Short mmCIF file of C-alpha atoms in Angstrom, two decimals:
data_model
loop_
_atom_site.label_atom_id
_atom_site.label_comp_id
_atom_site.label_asym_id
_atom_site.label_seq_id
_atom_site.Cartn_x
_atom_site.Cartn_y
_atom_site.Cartn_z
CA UNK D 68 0.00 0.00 0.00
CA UNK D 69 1.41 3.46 -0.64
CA UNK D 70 2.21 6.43 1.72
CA UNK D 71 -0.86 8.38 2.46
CA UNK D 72 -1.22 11.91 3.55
CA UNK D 73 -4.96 12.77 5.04
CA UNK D 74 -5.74 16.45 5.29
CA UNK D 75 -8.57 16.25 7.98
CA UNK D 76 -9.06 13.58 10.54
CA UNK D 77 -13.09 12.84 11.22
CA UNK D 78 -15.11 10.13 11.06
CA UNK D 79 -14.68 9.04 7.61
CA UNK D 80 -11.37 9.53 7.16
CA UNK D 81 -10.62 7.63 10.48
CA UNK D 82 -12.43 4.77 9.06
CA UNK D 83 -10.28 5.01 6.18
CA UNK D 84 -7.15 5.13 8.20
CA UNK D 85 -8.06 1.78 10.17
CA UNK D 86 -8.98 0.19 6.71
CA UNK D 87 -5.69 0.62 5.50
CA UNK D 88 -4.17 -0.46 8.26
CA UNK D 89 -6.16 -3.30 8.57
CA UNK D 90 -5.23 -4.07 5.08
CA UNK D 91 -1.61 -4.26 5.71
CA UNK D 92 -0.58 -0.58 5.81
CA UNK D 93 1.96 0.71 8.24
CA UNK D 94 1.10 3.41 10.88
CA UNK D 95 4.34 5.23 9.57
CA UNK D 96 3.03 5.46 6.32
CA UNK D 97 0.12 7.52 7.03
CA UNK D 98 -0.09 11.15 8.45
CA UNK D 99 -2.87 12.89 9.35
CA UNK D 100 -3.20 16.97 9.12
CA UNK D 101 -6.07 17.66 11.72
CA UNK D 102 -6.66 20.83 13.75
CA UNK D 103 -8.55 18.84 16.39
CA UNK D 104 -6.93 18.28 19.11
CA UNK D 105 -9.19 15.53 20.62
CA UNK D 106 -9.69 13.89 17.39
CA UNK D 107 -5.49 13.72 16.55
CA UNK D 108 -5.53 12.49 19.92
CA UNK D 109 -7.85 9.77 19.28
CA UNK D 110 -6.23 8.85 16.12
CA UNK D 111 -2.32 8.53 17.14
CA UNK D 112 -4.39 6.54 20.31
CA UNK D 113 -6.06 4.17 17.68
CA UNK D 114 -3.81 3.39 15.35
CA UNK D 115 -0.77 5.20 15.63
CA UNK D 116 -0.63 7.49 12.43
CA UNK D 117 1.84 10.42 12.44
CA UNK D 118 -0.56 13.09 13.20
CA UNK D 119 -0.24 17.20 12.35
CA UNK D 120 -1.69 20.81 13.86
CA UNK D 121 -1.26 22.19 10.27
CA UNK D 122 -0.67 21.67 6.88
CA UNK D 123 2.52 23.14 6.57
CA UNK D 124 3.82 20.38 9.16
CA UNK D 125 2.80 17.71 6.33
CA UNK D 126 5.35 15.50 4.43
CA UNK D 127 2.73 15.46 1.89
CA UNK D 128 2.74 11.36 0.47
CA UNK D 129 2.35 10.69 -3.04
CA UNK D 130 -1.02 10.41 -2.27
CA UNK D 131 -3.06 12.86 -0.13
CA UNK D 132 -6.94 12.30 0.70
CA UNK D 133 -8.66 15.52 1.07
CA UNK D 134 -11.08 14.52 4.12
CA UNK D 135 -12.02 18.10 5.08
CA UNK D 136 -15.90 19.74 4.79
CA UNK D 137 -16.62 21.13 1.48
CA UNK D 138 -17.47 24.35 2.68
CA UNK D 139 -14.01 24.89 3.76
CA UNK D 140 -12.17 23.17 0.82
CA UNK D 141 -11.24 26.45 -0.98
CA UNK D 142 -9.06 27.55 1.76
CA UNK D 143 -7.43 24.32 2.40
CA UNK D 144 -6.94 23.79 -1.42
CA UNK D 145 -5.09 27.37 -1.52
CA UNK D 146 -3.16 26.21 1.12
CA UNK D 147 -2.09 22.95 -0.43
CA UNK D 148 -1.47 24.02 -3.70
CA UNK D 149 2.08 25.14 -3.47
CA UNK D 150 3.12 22.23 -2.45
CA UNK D 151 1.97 19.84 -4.68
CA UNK D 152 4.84 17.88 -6.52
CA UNK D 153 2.55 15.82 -8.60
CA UNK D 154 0.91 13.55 -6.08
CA UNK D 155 -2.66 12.03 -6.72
CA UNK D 156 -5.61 14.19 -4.65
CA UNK D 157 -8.25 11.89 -3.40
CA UNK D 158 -11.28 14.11 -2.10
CA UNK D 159 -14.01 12.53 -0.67
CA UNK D 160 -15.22 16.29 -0.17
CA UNK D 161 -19.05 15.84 -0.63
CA UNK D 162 -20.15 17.72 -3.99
CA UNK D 163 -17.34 19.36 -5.00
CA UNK D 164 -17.06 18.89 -8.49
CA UNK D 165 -13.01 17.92 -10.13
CA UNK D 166 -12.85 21.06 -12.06
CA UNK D 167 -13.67 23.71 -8.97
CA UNK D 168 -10.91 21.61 -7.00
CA UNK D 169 -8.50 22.01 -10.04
CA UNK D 170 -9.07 25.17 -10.08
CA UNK D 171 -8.81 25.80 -6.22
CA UNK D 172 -5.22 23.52 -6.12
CA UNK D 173 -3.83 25.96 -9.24
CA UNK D 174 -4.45 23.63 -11.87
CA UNK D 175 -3.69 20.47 -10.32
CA UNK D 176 -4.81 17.82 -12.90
CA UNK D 177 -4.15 14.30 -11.31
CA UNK D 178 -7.09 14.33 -9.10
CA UNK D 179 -9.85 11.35 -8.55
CA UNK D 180 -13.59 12.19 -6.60
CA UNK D 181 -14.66 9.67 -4.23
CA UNK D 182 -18.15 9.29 -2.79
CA UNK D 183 -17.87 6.99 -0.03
CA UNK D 184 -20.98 6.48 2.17
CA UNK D 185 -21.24 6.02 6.11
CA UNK D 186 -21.31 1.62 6.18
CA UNK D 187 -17.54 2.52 5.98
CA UNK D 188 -16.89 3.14 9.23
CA UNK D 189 -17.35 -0.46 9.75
CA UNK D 190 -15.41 -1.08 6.84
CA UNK D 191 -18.81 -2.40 5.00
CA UNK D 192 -19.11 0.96 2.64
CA UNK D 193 -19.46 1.44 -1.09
CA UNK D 194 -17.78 4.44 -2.58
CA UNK D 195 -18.38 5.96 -6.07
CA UNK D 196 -14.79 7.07 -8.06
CA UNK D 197 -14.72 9.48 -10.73
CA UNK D 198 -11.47 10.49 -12.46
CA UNK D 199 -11.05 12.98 -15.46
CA UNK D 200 -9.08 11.58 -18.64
CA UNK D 201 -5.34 13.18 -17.37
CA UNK D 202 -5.92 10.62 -14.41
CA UNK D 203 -4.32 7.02 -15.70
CA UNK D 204 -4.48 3.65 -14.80
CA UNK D 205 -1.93 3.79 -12.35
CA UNK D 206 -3.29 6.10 -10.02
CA UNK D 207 -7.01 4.89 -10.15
CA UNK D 208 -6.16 1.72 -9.17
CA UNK D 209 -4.30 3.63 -6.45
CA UNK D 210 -7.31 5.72 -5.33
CA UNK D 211 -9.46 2.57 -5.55
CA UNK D 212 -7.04 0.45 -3.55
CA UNK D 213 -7.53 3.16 -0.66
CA UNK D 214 -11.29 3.02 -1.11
CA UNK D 215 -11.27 -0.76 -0.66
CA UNK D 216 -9.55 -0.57 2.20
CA UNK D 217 -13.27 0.35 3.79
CA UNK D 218 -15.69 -1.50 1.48
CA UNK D 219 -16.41 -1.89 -2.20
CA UNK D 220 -15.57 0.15 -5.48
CA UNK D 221 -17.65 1.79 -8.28
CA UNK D 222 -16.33 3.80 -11.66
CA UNK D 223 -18.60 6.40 -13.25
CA UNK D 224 -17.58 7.53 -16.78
CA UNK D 225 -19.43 11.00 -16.36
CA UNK D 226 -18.74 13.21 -13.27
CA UNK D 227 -22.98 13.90 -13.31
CA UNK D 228 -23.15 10.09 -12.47
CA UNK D 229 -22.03 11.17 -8.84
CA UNK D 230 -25.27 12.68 -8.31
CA UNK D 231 -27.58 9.55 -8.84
CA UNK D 232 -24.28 7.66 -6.53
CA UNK D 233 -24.76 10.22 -3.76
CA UNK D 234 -28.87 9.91 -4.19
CA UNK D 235 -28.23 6.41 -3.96
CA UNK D 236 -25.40 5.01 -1.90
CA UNK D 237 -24.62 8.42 0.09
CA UNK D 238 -28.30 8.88 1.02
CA UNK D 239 -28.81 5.39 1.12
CA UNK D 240 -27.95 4.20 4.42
CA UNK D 241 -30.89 6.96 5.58
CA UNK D 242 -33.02 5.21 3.67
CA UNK D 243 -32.25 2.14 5.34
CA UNK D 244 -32.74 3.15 8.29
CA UNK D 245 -35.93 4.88 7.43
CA UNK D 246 -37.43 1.44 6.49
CA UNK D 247 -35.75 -0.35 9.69
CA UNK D 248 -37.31 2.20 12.05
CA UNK D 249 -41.14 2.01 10.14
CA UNK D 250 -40.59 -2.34 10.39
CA UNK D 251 -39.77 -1.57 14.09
CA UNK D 252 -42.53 -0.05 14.59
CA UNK D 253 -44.91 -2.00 12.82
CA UNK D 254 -43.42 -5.36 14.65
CA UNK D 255 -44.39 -3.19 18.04
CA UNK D 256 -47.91 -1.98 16.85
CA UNK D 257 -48.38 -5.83 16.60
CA UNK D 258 -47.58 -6.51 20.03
CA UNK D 259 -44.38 -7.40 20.01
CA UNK D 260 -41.79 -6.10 22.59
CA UNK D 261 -39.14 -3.08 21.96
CA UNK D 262 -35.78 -4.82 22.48
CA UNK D 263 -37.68 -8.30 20.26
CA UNK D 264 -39.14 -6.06 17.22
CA UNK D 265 -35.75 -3.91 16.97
CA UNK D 266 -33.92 -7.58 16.84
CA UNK D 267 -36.36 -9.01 14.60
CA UNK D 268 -35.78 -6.03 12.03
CA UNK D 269 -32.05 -5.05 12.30
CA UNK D 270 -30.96 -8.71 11.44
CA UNK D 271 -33.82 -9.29 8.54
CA UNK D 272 -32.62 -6.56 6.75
CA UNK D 273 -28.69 -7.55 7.50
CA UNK D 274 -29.58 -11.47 6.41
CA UNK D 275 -31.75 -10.28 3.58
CA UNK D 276 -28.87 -7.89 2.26
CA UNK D 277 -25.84 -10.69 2.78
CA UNK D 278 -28.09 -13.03 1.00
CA UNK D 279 -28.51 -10.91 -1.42
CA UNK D 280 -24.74 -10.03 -1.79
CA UNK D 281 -23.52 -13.52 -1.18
CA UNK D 282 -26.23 -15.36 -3.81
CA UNK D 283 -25.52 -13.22 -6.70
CA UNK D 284 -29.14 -13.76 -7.82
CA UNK D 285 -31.24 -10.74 -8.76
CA UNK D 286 -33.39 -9.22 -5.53
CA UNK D 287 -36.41 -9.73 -7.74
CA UNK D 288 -35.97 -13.19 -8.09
CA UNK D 289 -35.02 -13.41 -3.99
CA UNK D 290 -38.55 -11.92 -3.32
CA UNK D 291 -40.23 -14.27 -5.60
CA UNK D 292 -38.80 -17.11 -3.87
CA UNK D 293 -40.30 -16.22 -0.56
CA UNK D 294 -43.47 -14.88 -1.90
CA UNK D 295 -45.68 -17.65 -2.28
CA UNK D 296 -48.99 -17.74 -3.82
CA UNK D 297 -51.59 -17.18 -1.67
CA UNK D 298 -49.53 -16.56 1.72
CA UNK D 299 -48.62 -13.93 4.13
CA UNK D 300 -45.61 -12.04 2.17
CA UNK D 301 -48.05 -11.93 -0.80
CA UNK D 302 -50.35 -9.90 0.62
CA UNK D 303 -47.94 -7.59 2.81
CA UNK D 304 -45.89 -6.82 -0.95
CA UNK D 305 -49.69 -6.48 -2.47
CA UNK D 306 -50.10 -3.39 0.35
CA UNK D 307 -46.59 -2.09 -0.68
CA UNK D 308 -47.80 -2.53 -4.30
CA UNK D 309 -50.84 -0.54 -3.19
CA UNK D 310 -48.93 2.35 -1.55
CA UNK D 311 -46.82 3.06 -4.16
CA UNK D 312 -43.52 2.17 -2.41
CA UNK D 313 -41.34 1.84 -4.92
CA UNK D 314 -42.38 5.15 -6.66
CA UNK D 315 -41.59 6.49 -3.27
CA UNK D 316 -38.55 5.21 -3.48
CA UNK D 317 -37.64 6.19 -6.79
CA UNK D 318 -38.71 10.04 -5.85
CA UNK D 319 -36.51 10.10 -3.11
CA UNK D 320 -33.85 9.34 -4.84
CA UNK D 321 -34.63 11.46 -7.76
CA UNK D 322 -35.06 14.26 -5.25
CA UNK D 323 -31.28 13.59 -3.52
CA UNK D 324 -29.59 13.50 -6.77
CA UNK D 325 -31.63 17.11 -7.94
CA UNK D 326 -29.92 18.35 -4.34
CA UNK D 327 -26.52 17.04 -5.11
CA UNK D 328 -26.55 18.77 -8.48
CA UNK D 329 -27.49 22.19 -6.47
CA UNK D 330 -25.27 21.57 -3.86
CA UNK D 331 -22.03 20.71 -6.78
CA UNK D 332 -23.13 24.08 -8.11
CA UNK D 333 -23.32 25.94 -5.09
CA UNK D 334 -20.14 24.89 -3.80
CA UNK D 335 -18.07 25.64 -7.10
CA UNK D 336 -19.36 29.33 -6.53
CA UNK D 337 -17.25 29.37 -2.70
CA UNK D 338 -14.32 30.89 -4.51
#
């Protein structure tokens, strides 16, 4: 595994961190630039990473992660830009679109997007990659290999694609949940207890998922199995059917990737 640099230190990049190392990275490869005192703290603590006040303390690794809130990339970006020596810039900066970073890092041209999504923090995330052309093999397979480190790996072709990724994978998990809290609740309007219903509908949807993951069989054909003619899942998908769940669905997501698209466009406008 290469030498990574990680300007900011949260939750997502932490995950990352312990993914690599996980993976077979060494502690001394990896430096973290994090103004946080608690949160360098925690990470030297956990698994430890050289850790930094500021960025001008920074080695800077061939390849730095940009783990910092979008809202403050521009500054950080102006910051970093002088010192870039050709390494690959990995941001994983929520809606901030390649060519607004380019131009915030001077011109900086080897740069590849990442939309991870929150499942990596126990190293069971999907992340979204988009690189532009002057990005070559070399280096996306060294941006994905970090992005593996907490979960699988998706390429886009067009940067737009990240939009229906962050509608779907980044919002996702809030979705999820969403549907485990209304089965949880429907398993305790039927009379069952709390601690039994919240049991019962955390580890369906786990089994259901790994099942689906591990069978390779299409989800449609998964529900047709256990839907039998004339039974109980029958007429519970027949009441989904009725409320128009999957349209639901499909306007939520429709909805998060119109947001994204804002939010890309807002952001580029920062500086």
């Amino acid at each position: 595994m290469h030498k990574v640099s990680f300007i900011g230190g949260g939750n997502m990049a932490a995950a990352i961190v312990g993914g690599l190392i996980a993976s077979g990275s060494q502690p001394t490869d990896i430096e973290v630039v994090e103004i946080n005192a608690d949160a360098r703290a925690q990470l030297s603590a956990r698994f430890g990473v050289v850790t930094h006040t500021d960025l001008s303390q920074a080695r800077l690794h061939p390849l730095v992660v940009l783990a910092v809130k979008p809202q403050t990339l521009p500054e950080v970006a102006a910051a970093l830009a002088p010192r870039l020596a050709g390494q690959l810039v990995v941001s994983i900066a929520a809606g901030v679109r390649v060519a607004d970073l380019a131009r915030w890092l001077g011109g900086h041209e080897r740069i590849v997007r990442a939309m991870p999504n929150t499942p990596a923090l126990v190293q069971a995330g999907v992340a979204g990659l988009f690189a532009p052309p002057a990005v070559g093999q070399d280096a996306r397979s060294q941006a994905e290999a970090v992005l593996r480190a907490v979960g699988g790996v998706v390429w886009v072709e067009d940067e737009p694609q990240l939009d229906a990724v962050t509608a779907v994978s980044g919002s996702g998990p809030a979705y999820v949940f969403y549907c485990i809290e209304s089965l949880e609740a429907a398993a305790v309007a039927q009379g069952l207890a709390p601690a039994t219903a919240r049991q019962l509908a955390l580890q369906t949807f786990f089994g259901a998922a790994k099942l689906a993951l591990e069978s390779g069989e299409e989800p449609a054909v998964l529900r047709q199995r256990v839907t039998s003619k004339g039974g109980t899942t029958e007429r519970g998908i027949a009441a989904l059917e009725a409320a128009a769940v999957k349209r639901a669905v499909g306007q939520a997501v429709e909805a998060a990737s119109r947001r994204s698209a804002e939010l890309g466009d807002e952001l580029g406008r920062l500086a």
